[in-house]
Amino acid sequence: GQSLEQPSEVTAVEGAIVQINCTYQTSGFYGLSWYQQHDGGAPTFLSYNALDGLEETGRFSSFLSRSDSYGYLLLQELQMKDSASYFCAVLNSGYSTLTFGKGTMLLVSP
Amino acid sequence: DAGITQSPRHKVTETGTPVTLRCHQTENHRYMYWYRQDPGHGLRLIHYSYGVKDTDKGEVSDGYSVSRSKTEDFLLTLESATSSQTSVYFCAISEAERGSYTDTQYFGPGTRLTVL
């Protein structure tokens, strides 16, 4: 089976940089995804790493290291609107299904 | 935004009653998914479909059944609702092919179900 671990909560101030870590144990996967969910809303796709290394999309970057079973989401120039829950998820081998971590709530303060 | 709607958006029902939730897409995507989201558990896959009449179980499928008779509709049925099925249910769609190395899922707005 697949299991993913993330911190339950992270706090930061506006303008700062924050990193949300994700460690995983899997029986095989194609890549690591990140989703954002604002309170009461639907999850939305942020980033996907199929290969080891860094993927950059604007203020957000995501990193994957398969040898360390580890990934992270890096958010730069934090804004109040970045306060949300962030989920890592593995794309399971052989199927187009995702297994999600339990999520990290990011609280951005002024 | 991907064209995904869910109905109803809110429902309160009693233990033992059947409940059907509907997910409708206008994107003609092949894959559709049902998740439940509970505090402390994140998103957990209930069932998914990879085509009309083709469905498979996810990690928390007990007590749920699904049907997909048309590409655009994916129904989730609770045959006899229990209080443990009180949750927020999300539908998602994906255009990925089976065994695809990439995937982006697009989520509907969710259905809040309360079983008393």
JSON list of C-alpha atoms in Angstrom, two decimals:
[
{"chain": "A", "resi": 1, "resn": "GLY", "atom": "CA", "xyz": [0.00, 0.00, 0.00]},
{"chain": "A", "resi": 2, "resn": "GLN", "atom": "CA", "xyz": [0.86, 3.66, -0.12]},
{"chain": "A", "resi": 3, "resn": "SER", "atom": "CA", "xyz": [1.33, 6.00, 2.83]},
{"chain": "A", "resi": 4, "resn": "LEU", "atom": "CA", "xyz": [2.33, 9.64, 2.88]},
{"chain": "A", "resi": 5, "resn": "GLU", "atom": "CA", "xyz": [3.30, 11.81, 5.84]},
{"chain": "A", "resi": 6, "resn": "GLN", "atom": "CA", "xyz": [3.01, 15.57, 6.03]},
{"chain": "A", "resi": 7, "resn": "PRO", "atom": "CA", "xyz": [3.09, 18.03, 8.92]},
{"chain": "A", "resi": 8, "resn": "SER", "atom": "CA", "xyz": [-0.43, 18.83, 10.07]},
{"chain": "A", "resi": 9, "resn": "GLU", "atom": "CA", "xyz": [0.14, 22.58, 10.31]},
{"chain": "A", "resi": 10, "resn": "VAL", "atom": "CA", "xyz": [2.70, 25.18, 9.28]},
{"chain": "A", "resi": 11, "resn": "THR", "atom": "CA", "xyz": [2.64, 28.89, 10.10]},
{"chain": "A", "resi": 12, "resn": "ALA", "atom": "CA", "xyz": [4.47, 31.74, 8.37]},
{"chain": "A", "resi": 13, "resn": "VAL", "atom": "CA", "xyz": [4.25, 35.49, 7.80]},
{"chain": "A", "resi": 14, "resn": "GLU", "atom": "CA", "xyz": [3.48, 37.40, 4.64]},
{"chain": "A", "resi": 15, "resn": "GLY", "atom": "CA", "xyz": [6.43, 37.72, 2.31]},
{"chain": "A", "resi": 16, "resn": "ALA", "atom": "CA", "xyz": [8.28, 34.78, 3.80]},
{"chain": "A", "resi": 17, "resn": "ILE", "atom": "CA", "xyz": [9.22, 31.44, 2.25]},
{"chain": "A", "resi": 18, "resn": "VAL", "atom": "CA", "xyz": [7.79, 28.19, 3.56]},
{"chain": "A", "resi": 19, "resn": "GLN", "atom": "CA", "xyz": [8.51, 24.57, 2.78]},
{"chain": "A", "resi": 20, "resn": "ILE", "atom": "CA", "xyz": [5.98, 21.77, 3.24]},
{"chain": "A", "resi": 21, "resn": "ASN", "atom": "CA", "xyz": [7.55, 18.34, 3.38]},
{"chain": "A", "resi": 22, "resn": "CYS", "atom": "CA", "xyz": [6.11, 15.03, 2.29]},
{"chain": "A", "resi": 23, "resn": "THR", "atom": "CA", "xyz": [7.66, 11.65, 2.99]},
{"chain": "A", "resi": 24, "resn": "TYR", "atom": "CA", "xyz": [6.18, 8.53, 1.52]},
{"chain": "A", "resi": 25, "resn": "GLN", "atom": "CA", "xyz": [6.26, 4.76, 1.50]},
{"chain": "A", "resi": 26, "resn": "THR", "atom": "CA", "xyz": [4.99, 3.22, -1.72]},
{"chain": "A", "resi": 27, "resn": "SER", "atom": "CA", "xyz": [4.94, -0.03, -3.64]},
{"chain": "A", "resi": 28, "resn": "GLY", "atom": "CA", "xyz": [5.53, 1.90, -6.84]},
{"chain": "A", "resi": 29, "resn": "PHE", "atom": "CA", "xyz": [4.42, 5.22, -8.22]},
{"chain": "A", "resi": 30, "resn": "TYR", "atom": "CA", "xyz": [4.82, 7.41, -11.27]},
{"chain": "A", "resi": 31, "resn": "GLY", "atom": "CA", "xyz": [5.16, 10.78, -9.64]},
{"chain": "A", "resi": 32, "resn": "LEU", "atom": "CA", "xyz": [4.30, 13.16, -6.82]},
{"chain": "A", "resi": 33, "resn": "SER", "atom": "CA", "xyz": [1.57, 15.78, -7.08]},
{"chain": "A", "resi": 34, "resn": "TRP", "atom": "CA", "xyz": [0.57, 18.73, -4.92]},
{"chain": "A", "resi": 35, "resn": "TYR", "atom": "CA", "xyz": [-2.94, 20.10, -4.49]},
{"chain": "A", "resi": 36, "resn": "GLN", "atom": "CA", "xyz": [-4.22, 23.20, -2.73]},
{"chain": "A", "resi": 37, "resn": "GLN", "atom": "CA", "xyz": [-7.55, 23.44, -0.96]},
{"chain": "A", "resi": 38, "resn": "HIS", "atom": "CA", "xyz": [-9.04, 26.58, 0.53]},
{"chain": "A", "resi": 39, "resn": "ASP", "atom": "CA", "xyz": [-11.46, 26.15, 3.39]},
{"chain": "A", "resi": 40, "resn": "GLY", "atom": "CA", "xyz": [-14.79, 24.91, 2.07]},
{"chain": "A", "resi": 41, "resn": "GLY", "atom": "CA", "xyz": [-13.53, 24.64, -1.49]},
{"chain": "A", "resi": 42, "resn": "ALA", "atom": "CA", "xyz": [-12.44, 22.00, -3.96]},
{"chain": "A", "resi": 43, "resn": "PRO", "atom": "CA", "xyz": [-8.84, 20.80, -4.20]},
{"chain": "A", "resi": 44, "resn": "THR", "atom": "CA", "xyz": [-6.95, 22.33, -7.13]},
{"chain": "A", "resi": 45, "resn": "PHE", "atom": "CA", "xyz": [-3.84, 21.03, -8.83]},
{"chain": "A", "resi": 46, "resn": "LEU", "atom": "CA", "xyz": [-0.57, 22.90, -8.17]},
{"chain": "A", "resi": 47, "resn": "SER", "atom": "CA", "xyz": [2.36, 20.84, -9.36]},
{"chain": "A", "resi": 48, "resn": "TYR", "atom": "CA", "xyz": [3.60, 17.42, -10.44]},
{"chain": "A", "resi": 49, "resn": "ASN", "atom": "CA", "xyz": [7.05, 15.84, -10.31]},
{"chain": "A", "resi": 50, "resn": "ALA", "atom": "CA", "xyz": [7.58, 12.81, -12.51]},
{"chain": "A", "resi": 51, "resn": "LEU", "atom": "CA", "xyz": [11.36, 13.01, -12.21]},
{"chain": "A", "resi": 52, "resn": "ASP", "atom": "CA", "xyz": [13.73, 13.85, -9.39]},
{"chain": "A", "resi": 53, "resn": "GLY", "atom": "CA", "xyz": [14.52, 17.51, -9.06]},
{"chain": "A", "resi": 54, "resn": "LEU", "atom": "CA", "xyz": [12.82, 20.85, -8.88]},
{"chain": "A", "resi": 55, "resn": "GLU", "atom": "CA", "xyz": [9.75, 21.99, -10.83]},
{"chain": "A", "resi": 56, "resn": "GLU", "atom": "CA", "xyz": [8.99, 25.71, -10.72]},
{"chain": "A", "resi": 57, "resn": "THR", "atom": "CA", "xyz": [5.63, 27.32, -11.37]},
{"chain": "A", "resi": 58, "resn": "GLY", "atom": "CA", "xyz": [5.63, 31.00, -10.48]},
{"chain": "A", "resi": 59, "resn": "ARG", "atom": "CA", "xyz": [5.89, 31.45, -6.72]},
{"chain": "A", "resi": 60, "resn": "PHE", "atom": "CA", "xyz": [5.50, 27.72, -6.15]},
{"chain": "A", "resi": 61, "resn": "SER", "atom": "CA", "xyz": [8.17, 25.06, -6.62]},
{"chain": "A", "resi": 62, "resn": "SER", "atom": "CA", "xyz": [8.04, 21.35, -5.95]},
{"chain": "A", "resi": 63, "resn": "PHE", "atom": "CA", "xyz": [10.87, 18.90, -5.43]},
{"chain": "A", "resi": 64, "resn": "LEU", "atom": "CA", "xyz": [11.16, 15.13, -5.53]},
{"chain": "A", "resi": 65, "resn": "SER", "atom": "CA", "xyz": [13.91, 12.77, -4.43]},
{"chain": "A", "resi": 66, "resn": "ARG", "atom": "CA", "xyz": [13.01, 9.13, -5.07]},
{"chain": "A", "resi": 67, "resn": "SER", "atom": "CA", "xyz": [16.16, 7.87, -3.37]},
{"chain": "A", "resi": 68, "resn": "ASP", "atom": "CA", "xyz": [15.10, 9.64, -0.16]},
{"chain": "A", "resi": 69, "resn": "SER", "atom": "CA", "xyz": [11.35, 8.93, -0.56]},
{"chain": "A", "resi": 70, "resn": "TYR", "atom": "CA", "xyz": [10.83, 12.61, -0.02]},
{"chain": "A", "resi": 71, "resn": "GLY", "atom": "CA", "xyz": [9.35, 15.63, -1.65]},
{"chain": "A", "resi": 72, "resn": "TYR", "atom": "CA", "xyz": [8.46, 19.17, -0.75]},
{"chain": "A", "resi": 73, "resn": "LEU", "atom": "CA", "xyz": [6.42, 22.14, -1.87]},
{"chain": "A", "resi": 74, "resn": "LEU", "atom": "CA", "xyz": [8.12, 25.52, -1.60]},
{"chain": "A", "resi": 75, "resn": "LEU", "atom": "CA", "xyz": [6.01, 28.66, -1.49]},
{"chain": "A", "resi": 76, "resn": "GLN", "atom": "CA", "xyz": [7.79, 31.99, -1.92]},
{"chain": "A", "resi": 77, "resn": "GLU", "atom": "CA", "xyz": [6.66, 35.57, -1.31]},
{"chain": "A", "resi": 78, "resn": "LEU", "atom": "CA", "xyz": [3.80, 34.30, 0.81]},
{"chain": "A", "resi": 79, "resn": "GLN", "atom": "CA", "xyz": [0.48, 36.09, 0.54]},
{"chain": "A", "resi": 80, "resn": "MET", "atom": "CA", "xyz": [-2.54, 35.95, 2.81]},
{"chain": "A", "resi": 81, "resn": "LYS", "atom": "CA", "xyz": [-4.44, 34.12, 0.08]},
{"chain": "A", "resi": 82, "resn": "ASP", "atom": "CA", "xyz": [-1.94, 31.24, 0.35]},
{"chain": "A", "resi": 83, "resn": "SER", "atom": "CA", "xyz": [-3.56, 30.27, 3.66]},
{"chain": "A", "resi": 84, "resn": "ALA", "atom": "CA", "xyz": [-5.02, 26.89, 2.74]},
{"chain": "A", "resi": 85, "resn": "SER", "atom": "CA", "xyz": [-4.47, 23.17, 3.09]},
{"chain": "A", "resi": 86, "resn": "TYR", "atom": "CA", "xyz": [-1.85, 21.53, 0.89]},
{"chain": "A", "resi": 87, "resn": "PHE", "atom": "CA", "xyz": [-1.88, 17.86, -0.01]},
{"chain": "A", "resi": 88, "resn": "CYS", "atom": "CA", "xyz": [0.82, 15.71, -1.52]},
{"chain": "A", "resi": 89, "resn": "ALA", "atom": "CA", "xyz": [-0.31, 12.71, -3.52]},
{"chain": "A", "resi": 90, "resn": "VAL", "atom": "CA", "xyz": [1.36, 9.85, -5.35]},
{"chain": "A", "resi": 91, "resn": "LEU", "atom": "CA", "xyz": [0.22, 8.78, -8.80]},
{"chain": "A", "resi": 92, "resn": "ASN", "atom": "CA", "xyz": [-0.07, 5.03, -8.45]},
{"chain": "A", "resi": 93, "resn": "SER", "atom": "CA", "xyz": [1.76, 2.80, -10.92]},
{"chain": "A", "resi": 94, "resn": "GLY", "atom": "CA", "xyz": [-0.44, 1.12, -13.51]},
{"chain": "A", "resi": 95, "resn": "TYR", "atom": "CA", "xyz": [-3.55, 3.12, -12.67]},
{"chain": "A", "resi": 96, "resn": "SER", "atom": "CA", "xyz": [-4.58, 6.72, -12.93]},
{"chain": "A", "resi": 97, "resn": "THR", "atom": "CA", "xyz": [-5.39, 6.95, -9.26]},
{"chain": "A", "resi": 98, "resn": "LEU", "atom": "CA", "xyz": [-3.93, 9.16, -6.57]},
{"chain": "A", "resi": 99, "resn": "THR", "atom": "CA", "xyz": [-3.22, 8.38, -2.94]},
{"chain": "A", "resi": 100, "resn": "PHE", "atom": "CA", "xyz": [-3.24, 11.54, -0.85]},
{"chain": "A", "resi": 101, "resn": "GLY", "atom": "CA", "xyz": [-1.47, 12.54, 2.32]},
{"chain": "A", "resi": 102, "resn": "LYS", "atom": "CA", "xyz": [-3.60, 13.90, 5.17]},
{"chain": "A", "resi": 103, "resn": "GLY", "atom": "CA", "xyz": [-2.76, 17.48, 4.31]},
{"chain": "A", "resi": 104, "resn": "THR", "atom": "CA", "xyz": [-0.89, 20.42, 5.80]},
{"chain": "A", "resi": 105, "resn": "MET", "atom": "CA", "xyz": [-2.76, 23.52, 6.90]},
{"chain": "A", "resi": 106, "resn": "LEU", "atom": "CA", "xyz": [-0.74, 26.64, 6.11]},
{"chain": "A", "resi": 107, "resn": "LEU", "atom": "CA", "xyz": [-1.58, 29.74, 8.12]},
{"chain": "A", "resi": 108, "resn": "VAL", "atom": "CA", "xyz": [-0.14, 32.99, 6.78]},
{"chain": "A", "resi": 109, "resn": "SER", "atom": "CA", "xyz": [-0.23, 35.95, 9.15]},
{"chain": "A", "resi": 110, "resn": "PRO", "atom": "CA", "xyz": [0.35, 39.65, 8.41]},
{"chain": "B", "resi": 1, "resn": "ASP", "atom": "CA", "xyz": [-12.42, 25.68, -14.79]},
{"chain": "B", "resi": 2, "resn": "ALA", "atom": "CA", "xyz": [-13.25, 22.10, -15.67]},
{"chain": "B", "resi": 3, "resn": "GLY", "atom": "CA", "xyz": [-16.97, 21.57, -16.12]},
{"chain": "B", "resi": 4, "resn": "ILE", "atom": "CA", "xyz": [-17.84, 19.39, -13.15]},
{"chain": "B", "resi": 5, "resn": "THR", "atom": "CA", "xyz": [-21.01, 19.67, -11.13]},
{"chain": "B", "resi": 6, "resn": "GLN", "atom": "CA", "xyz": [-22.20, 17.65, -8.16]},
{"chain": "B", "resi": 7, "resn": "SER", "atom": "CA", "xyz": [-25.71, 17.24, -6.88]},
{"chain": "B", "resi": 8, "resn": "PRO", "atom": "CA", "xyz": [-27.01, 17.67, -4.35]},
{"chain": "B", "resi": 9, "resn": "ARG", "atom": "CA", "xyz": [-24.57, 20.08, -2.73]},
{"chain": "B", "resi": 10, "resn": "HIS", "atom": "CA", "xyz": [-25.94, 19.42, 0.73]},
{"chain": "B", "resi": 11, "resn": "LYS", "atom": "CA", "xyz": [-28.01, 16.55, 2.07]},
{"chain": "B", "resi": 12, "resn": "VAL", "atom": "CA", "xyz": [-29.23, 15.44, 5.46]},
{"chain": "B", "resi": 13, "resn": "THR", "atom": "CA", "xyz": [-30.60, 11.94, 5.71]},
{"chain": "B", "resi": 14, "resn": "GLU", "atom": "CA", "xyz": [-31.36, 9.31, 8.29]},
{"chain": "B", "resi": 15, "resn": "THR", "atom": "CA", "xyz": [-29.53, 6.11, 9.08]},
{"chain": "B", "resi": 16, "resn": "GLY", "atom": "CA", "xyz": [-30.65, 3.21, 6.92]},
{"chain": "B", "resi": 17, "resn": "THR", "atom": "CA", "xyz": [-31.93, 5.26, 3.99]},
{"chain": "B", "resi": 18, "resn": "PRO", "atom": "CA", "xyz": [-30.44, 4.96, 0.49]},
{"chain": "B", "resi": 19, "resn": "VAL", "atom": "CA", "xyz": [-28.62, 7.98, -0.90]},
{"chain": "B", "resi": 20, "resn": "THR", "atom": "CA", "xyz": [-27.38, 8.68, -4.41]},
{"chain": "B", "resi": 21, "resn": "LEU", "atom": "CA", "xyz": [-24.92, 11.43, -5.26]},
{"chain": "B", "resi": 22, "resn": "ARG", "atom": "CA", "xyz": [-24.43, 12.53, -8.82]},
{"chain": "B", "resi": 23, "resn": "CYS", "atom": "CA", "xyz": [-21.35, 13.83, -10.59]},
{"chain": "B", "resi": 24, "resn": "HIS", "atom": "CA", "xyz": [-21.73, 15.35, -14.05]},
{"chain": "B", "resi": 25, "resn": "GLN", "atom": "CA", "xyz": [-18.93, 16.47, -16.36]},
{"chain": "B", "resi": 26, "resn": "THR", "atom": "CA", "xyz": [-18.96, 18.33, -19.66]},
{"chain": "B", "resi": 27, "resn": "GLU", "atom": "CA", "xyz": [-15.29, 17.63, -20.48]},
{"chain": "B", "resi": 28, "resn": "ASN", "atom": "CA", "xyz": [-15.71, 14.13, -21.97]},
{"chain": "B", "resi": 29, "resn": "HIS", "atom": "CA", "xyz": [-12.88, 12.89, -19.75]},
{"chain": "B", "resi": 30, "resn": "ARG", "atom": "CA", "xyz": [-12.45, 9.16, -19.47]},
{"chain": "B", "resi": 31, "resn": "TYR", "atom": "CA", "xyz": [-11.63, 8.86, -15.77]},
{"chain": "B", "resi": 32, "resn": "MET", "atom": "CA", "xyz": [-13.96, 9.83, -12.95]},
{"chain": "B", "resi": 33, "resn": "TYR", "atom": "CA", "xyz": [-13.43, 9.41, -9.22]},
{"chain": "B", "resi": 34, "resn": "TRP", "atom": "CA", "xyz": [-15.30, 9.62, -5.95]},
{"chain": "B", "resi": 35, "resn": "TYR", "atom": "CA", "xyz": [-13.47, 10.67, -2.78]},
{"chain": "B", "resi": 36, "resn": "ARG", "atom": "CA", "xyz": [-14.54, 11.33, 0.75]},
{"chain": "B", "resi": 37, "resn": "GLN", "atom": "CA", "xyz": [-12.86, 13.89, 2.94]},
{"chain": "B", "resi": 38, "resn": "ASP", "atom": "CA", "xyz": [-12.91, 13.74, 6.72]},
{"chain": "B", "resi": 39, "resn": "PRO", "atom": "CA", "xyz": [-10.95, 15.74, 9.28]},
{"chain": "B", "resi": 40, "resn": "GLY", "atom": "CA", "xyz": [-7.60, 14.11, 9.93]},
{"chain": "B", "resi": 41, "resn": "HIS", "atom": "CA", "xyz": [-7.89, 11.74, 6.96]},
{"chain": "B", "resi": 42, "resn": "GLY", "atom": "CA", "xyz": [-7.37, 13.87, 3.91]},
{"chain": "B", "resi": 43, "resn": "LEU", "atom": "CA", "xyz": [-8.93, 12.65, 0.67]},
{"chain": "B", "resi": 44, "resn": "ARG", "atom": "CA", "xyz": [-9.63, 8.95, 0.37]},
{"chain": "B", "resi": 45, "resn": "LEU", "atom": "CA", "xyz": [-10.62, 7.23, -2.85]},
{"chain": "B", "resi": 46, "resn": "ILE", "atom": "CA", "xyz": [-13.94, 5.37, -2.73]},
{"chain": "B", "resi": 47, "resn": "HIS", "atom": "CA", "xyz": [-14.41, 4.17, -6.31]},
{"chain": "B", "resi": 48, "resn": "TYR", "atom": "CA", "xyz": [-13.28, 5.22, -9.72]},
{"chain": "B", "resi": 49, "resn": "SER", "atom": "CA", "xyz": [-14.27, 4.65, -13.33]},
{"chain": "B", "resi": 50, "resn": "TYR", "atom": "CA", "xyz": [-12.09, 4.37, -16.41]},
{"chain": "B", "resi": 51, "resn": "GLY", "atom": "CA", "xyz": [-14.92, 4.28, -18.90]},
{"chain": "B", "resi": 52, "resn": "VAL", "atom": "CA", "xyz": [-18.62, 3.61, -19.36]},
{"chain": "B", "resi": 53, "resn": "LYS", "atom": "CA", "xyz": [-19.55, 0.58, -17.24]},
{"chain": "B", "resi": 54, "resn": "ASP", "atom": "CA", "xyz": [-15.90, 0.19, -16.16]},
{"chain": "B", "resi": 55, "resn": "THR", "atom": "CA", "xyz": [-15.41, 0.80, -12.47]},
{"chain": "B", "resi": 56, "resn": "ASP", "atom": "CA", "xyz": [-13.05, -0.29, -9.73]},
{"chain": "B", "resi": 57, "resn": "LYS", "atom": "CA", "xyz": [-12.76, -0.02, -5.96]},
{"chain": "B", "resi": 58, "resn": "GLY", "atom": "CA", "xyz": [-10.66, 2.43, -4.05]},
{"chain": "B", "resi": 59, "resn": "GLU", "atom": "CA", "xyz": [-9.32, 2.19, -0.52]},
{"chain": "B", "resi": 60, "resn": "VAL", "atom": "CA", "xyz": [-12.62, 2.86, 1.30]},
{"chain": "B", "resi": 61, "resn": "SER", "atom": "CA", "xyz": [-15.25, 1.22, -0.91]},
{"chain": "B", "resi": 62, "resn": "ASP", "atom": "CA", "xyz": [-17.21, -0.74, 1.72]},
{"chain": "B", "resi": 63, "resn": "GLY", "atom": "CA", "xyz": [-20.81, 0.46, 1.93]},
{"chain": "B", "resi": 64, "resn": "TYR", "atom": "CA", "xyz": [-20.66, 2.25, -1.42]},
{"chain": "B", "resi": 65, "resn": "SER", "atom": "CA", "xyz": [-21.52, 1.32, -4.99]},
{"chain": "B", "resi": 66, "resn": "VAL", "atom": "CA", "xyz": [-21.13, 3.25, -8.22]},
{"chain": "B", "resi": 67, "resn": "SER", "atom": "CA", "xyz": [-22.48, 3.26, -11.73]},
{"chain": "B", "resi": 68, "resn": "ARG", "atom": "CA", "xyz": [-21.48, 4.90, -14.95]},
{"chain": "B", "resi": 69, "resn": "SER", "atom": "CA", "xyz": [-23.90, 4.41, -17.83]},
{"chain": "B", "resi": 70, "resn": "LYS", "atom": "CA", "xyz": [-22.81, 7.54, -19.72]},
{"chain": "B", "resi": 71, "resn": "THR", "atom": "CA", "xyz": [-19.43, 9.21, -20.09]},
{"chain": "B", "resi": 72, "resn": "GLU", "atom": "CA", "xyz": [-20.66, 12.36, -18.43]},
{"chain": "B", "resi": 73, "resn": "ASP", "atom": "CA", "xyz": [-22.31, 10.91, -15.31]},
{"chain": "B", "resi": 74, "resn": "PHE", "atom": "CA", "xyz": [-20.87, 8.98, -12.37]},
{"chain": "B", "resi": 75, "resn": "LEU", "atom": "CA", "xyz": [-23.23, 8.05, -9.56]},
{"chain": "B", "resi": 76, "resn": "LEU", "atom": "CA", "xyz": [-22.27, 7.14, -6.01]},
{"chain": "B", "resi": 77, "resn": "THR", "atom": "CA", "xyz": [-24.83, 5.19, -3.98]},
{"chain": "B", "resi": 78, "resn": "LEU", "atom": "CA", "xyz": [-24.95, 4.52, -0.28]},
{"chain": "B", "resi": 79, "resn": "GLU", "atom": "CA", "xyz": [-27.31, 1.57, -0.13]},
{"chain": "B", "resi": 80, "resn": "SER", "atom": "CA", "xyz": [-28.08, 2.03, 3.56]},
{"chain": "B", "resi": 81, "resn": "ALA", "atom": "CA", "xyz": [-26.49, 5.15, 4.98]},
{"chain": "B", "resi": 82, "resn": "THR", "atom": "CA", "xyz": [-24.70, 5.03, 8.33]},
{"chain": "B", "resi": 83, "resn": "SER", "atom": "CA", "xyz": [-23.47, 7.83, 10.57]},
{"chain": "B", "resi": 84, "resn": "SER", "atom": "CA", "xyz": [-19.89, 6.88, 9.71]},
{"chain": "B", "resi": 85, "resn": "GLN", "atom": "CA", "xyz": [-20.63, 7.97, 6.14]},
{"chain": "B", "resi": 86, "resn": "THR", "atom": "CA", "xyz": [-21.20, 11.55, 7.22]},
{"chain": "B", "resi": 87, "resn": "SER", "atom": "CA", "xyz": [-18.56, 13.33, 5.19]},
{"chain": "B", "resi": 88, "resn": "VAL", "atom": "CA", "xyz": [-17.80, 15.69, 2.34]},
{"chain": "B", "resi": 89, "resn": "TYR", "atom": "CA", "xyz": [-17.80, 13.85, -0.96]},
{"chain": "B", "resi": 90, "resn": "PHE", "atom": "CA", "xyz": [-15.78, 15.09, -3.92]},
{"chain": "B", "resi": 91, "resn": "CYS", "atom": "CA", "xyz": [-15.99, 13.96, -7.49]},
{"chain": "B", "resi": 92, "resn": "ALA", "atom": "CA", "xyz": [-12.97, 14.37, -9.75]},
{"chain": "B", "resi": 93, "resn": "ILE", "atom": "CA", "xyz": [-12.20, 13.83, -13.41]},
{"chain": "B", "resi": 94, "resn": "SER", "atom": "CA", "xyz": [-9.04, 13.17, -15.38]},
{"chain": "B", "resi": 95, "resn": "GLU", "atom": "CA", "xyz": [-8.21, 12.89, -19.03]},
{"chain": "B", "resi": 96, "resn": "ALA", "atom": "CA", "xyz": [-5.30, 10.50, -18.36]},
{"chain": "B", "resi": 97, "resn": "GLU", "atom": "CA", "xyz": [-5.12, 7.11, -19.98]},
{"chain": "B", "resi": 98, "resn": "ARG", "atom": "CA", "xyz": [-4.77, 3.96, -17.87]},
{"chain": "B", "resi": 99, "resn": "GLY", "atom": "CA", "xyz": [-1.16, 3.62, -16.76]},
{"chain": "B", "resi": 100, "resn": "SER", "atom": "CA", "xyz": [-0.44, 7.19, -17.75]},
{"chain": "B", "resi": 101, "resn": "TYR", "atom": "CA", "xyz": [2.73, 8.68, -16.35]},
{"chain": "B", "resi": 102, "resn": "THR", "atom": "CA", "xyz": [1.11, 12.03, -15.81]},
{"chain": "B", "resi": 103, "resn": "ASP", "atom": "CA", "xyz": [-2.19, 12.97, -14.35]},
{"chain": "B", "resi": 104, "resn": "THR", "atom": "CA", "xyz": [-4.07, 16.05, -13.24]},
{"chain": "B", "resi": 105, "resn": "GLN", "atom": "CA", "xyz": [-7.36, 15.61, -11.50]},
{"chain": "B", "resi": 106, "resn": "TYR", "atom": "CA", "xyz": [-10.04, 18.30, -11.52]},
{"chain": "B", "resi": 107, "resn": "PHE", "atom": "CA", "xyz": [-12.40, 18.33, -8.60]},
{"chain": "B", "resi": 108, "resn": "GLY", "atom": "CA", "xyz": [-16.06, 19.21, -8.33]},
{"chain": "B", "resi": 109, "resn": "PRO", "atom": "CA", "xyz": [-17.41, 21.56, -5.63]},
{"chain": "B", "resi": 110, "resn": "GLY", "atom": "CA", "xyz": [-18.27, 18.75, -3.21]},
{"chain": "B", "resi": 111, "resn": "THR", "atom": "CA", "xyz": [-21.39, 17.40, -1.51]},
{"chain": "B", "resi": 112, "resn": "ARG", "atom": "CA", "xyz": [-21.77, 17.71, 2.24]},
{"chain": "B", "resi": 113, "resn": "LEU", "atom": "CA", "xyz": [-23.67, 14.67, 3.50]},
{"chain": "B", "resi": 114, "resn": "THR", "atom": "CA", "xyz": [-24.93, 14.32, 7.04]},
{"chain": "B", "resi": 115, "resn": "VAL", "atom": "CA", "xyz": [-26.37, 11.01, 8.22]},
{"chain": "B", "resi": 116, "resn": "LEU", "atom": "CA", "xyz": [-28.35, 11.30, 11.44]}
]
